Amino acid sequence: MKIATYEQNGVAHIGIVRGETIVDTGFAGSMIDLIARWDELRPAFDALDDRGAAPLAAVTLTAPIARPGKIFAIGLNYADHIAESKMETPQRQVWFTKAQTSINGPFAPILIAKNTFTADYEVELVAVIGKRGKHIPAAQAHEHVFGYCVGNDVTERMWQHAGPQWSLGKSFDTHAPIGPWITTADEVDPHSLDLRCLVNGELRQSSNTRHLVFDLWQQIEHLSAAMTLEPGDLIFTGTPGGIGAAMDPRQFLKPGDVVRCEIDGLGAIEGVMEAEA
Ligand code: ZN
């Protein structure tokens, strides 16, 4: 099932995407409420008929989770990206956070902040936590994932590398576009997905999630050793090679650039870069 949040005539809804249409669920809570009550709600969602379906093109899709409790992202998790970053393959997982306020809609403009010049893209598979848990063994980790979406871990490189800790450079407003919807976990093998990023139609990143250094289950085991994972928490699972900062000469995003991130089976998100007012 593909579950989206959207606005129509200024009103927010949660809907089921079927082909090129969207069916309003009538669910009045947030996506995080929905995820927390999923076992109870799913039968009614499965039974929704297509009466009243709207064309997808007639609605504005919004970030499926507007304010996740936590956003964690793993660094250096594809071999080709480690090589282009001139780093060693890490022995332990390298994590940073992205601020809740960096969440952005799947087709909303992405802002280049004032006095910054090194905005860059990173296409990533994003896992959405379903069932809360702590000390989750890798073998059980799949039971704790509600679904998946496409993410762009937009990064301000100069700020990222200004100190030993990356979170500020990863947390600028609008720098976590996600969507276009959440595909439930029963329909996805997270470790066999082709993903790519295009800038103005030019292919920059192209890989498959089978190349993750630490797979999603190891990631969940590691994070949940430190903290309780809760419904709606997001995990950005790493980016493959091809970032602008590693190109020769380096290419950073400029106002007007169109950044498209795609994952087969999960859809595509696309944002235009805009100078912050
Ligand atoms: Zn990343």
PDB file of C-alpha atoms in Angstrom, residues 24 37 45 69 92 94 128 158 189 208 215 221:
ATOM      1  CA  ASP A  24      -8.939   9.885   0.789  1.00  0.00           C
ATOM      2  CA  ARG A  37      -2.462   2.295  15.134  1.00  0.00           C
ATOM      3  CA  PHE A  45      -7.879   0.972   4.486  1.00  0.00           C
ATOM      4  CA  GLY A  69      10.410  12.290  16.450  1.00  0.00           C
ATOM      5  CA  ARG A  92      31.691   1.120  13.234  1.00  0.00           C
ATOM      6  CA  VAL A  94      28.930   6.605  11.527  1.00  0.00           C
ATOM      7  CA  VAL A 128      10.077   4.665   8.491  1.00  0.00           C
ATOM      8  CA  MET A 158      31.215  23.671   3.918  1.00  0.00           C
ATOM      9  CA  ASP A 189      12.767  -5.650  -0.269  1.00  0.00           C
ATOM     10  CA  ASN A 208      21.398  -0.316  -5.793  1.00  0.00           C
ATOM     11  CA  ASP A 215      22.419  -3.092   5.859  1.00  0.00           C
ATOM     12  CA  GLU A 221      20.207  -3.000  15.770  1.00  0.00           C
TER      13      GLU A 221
END
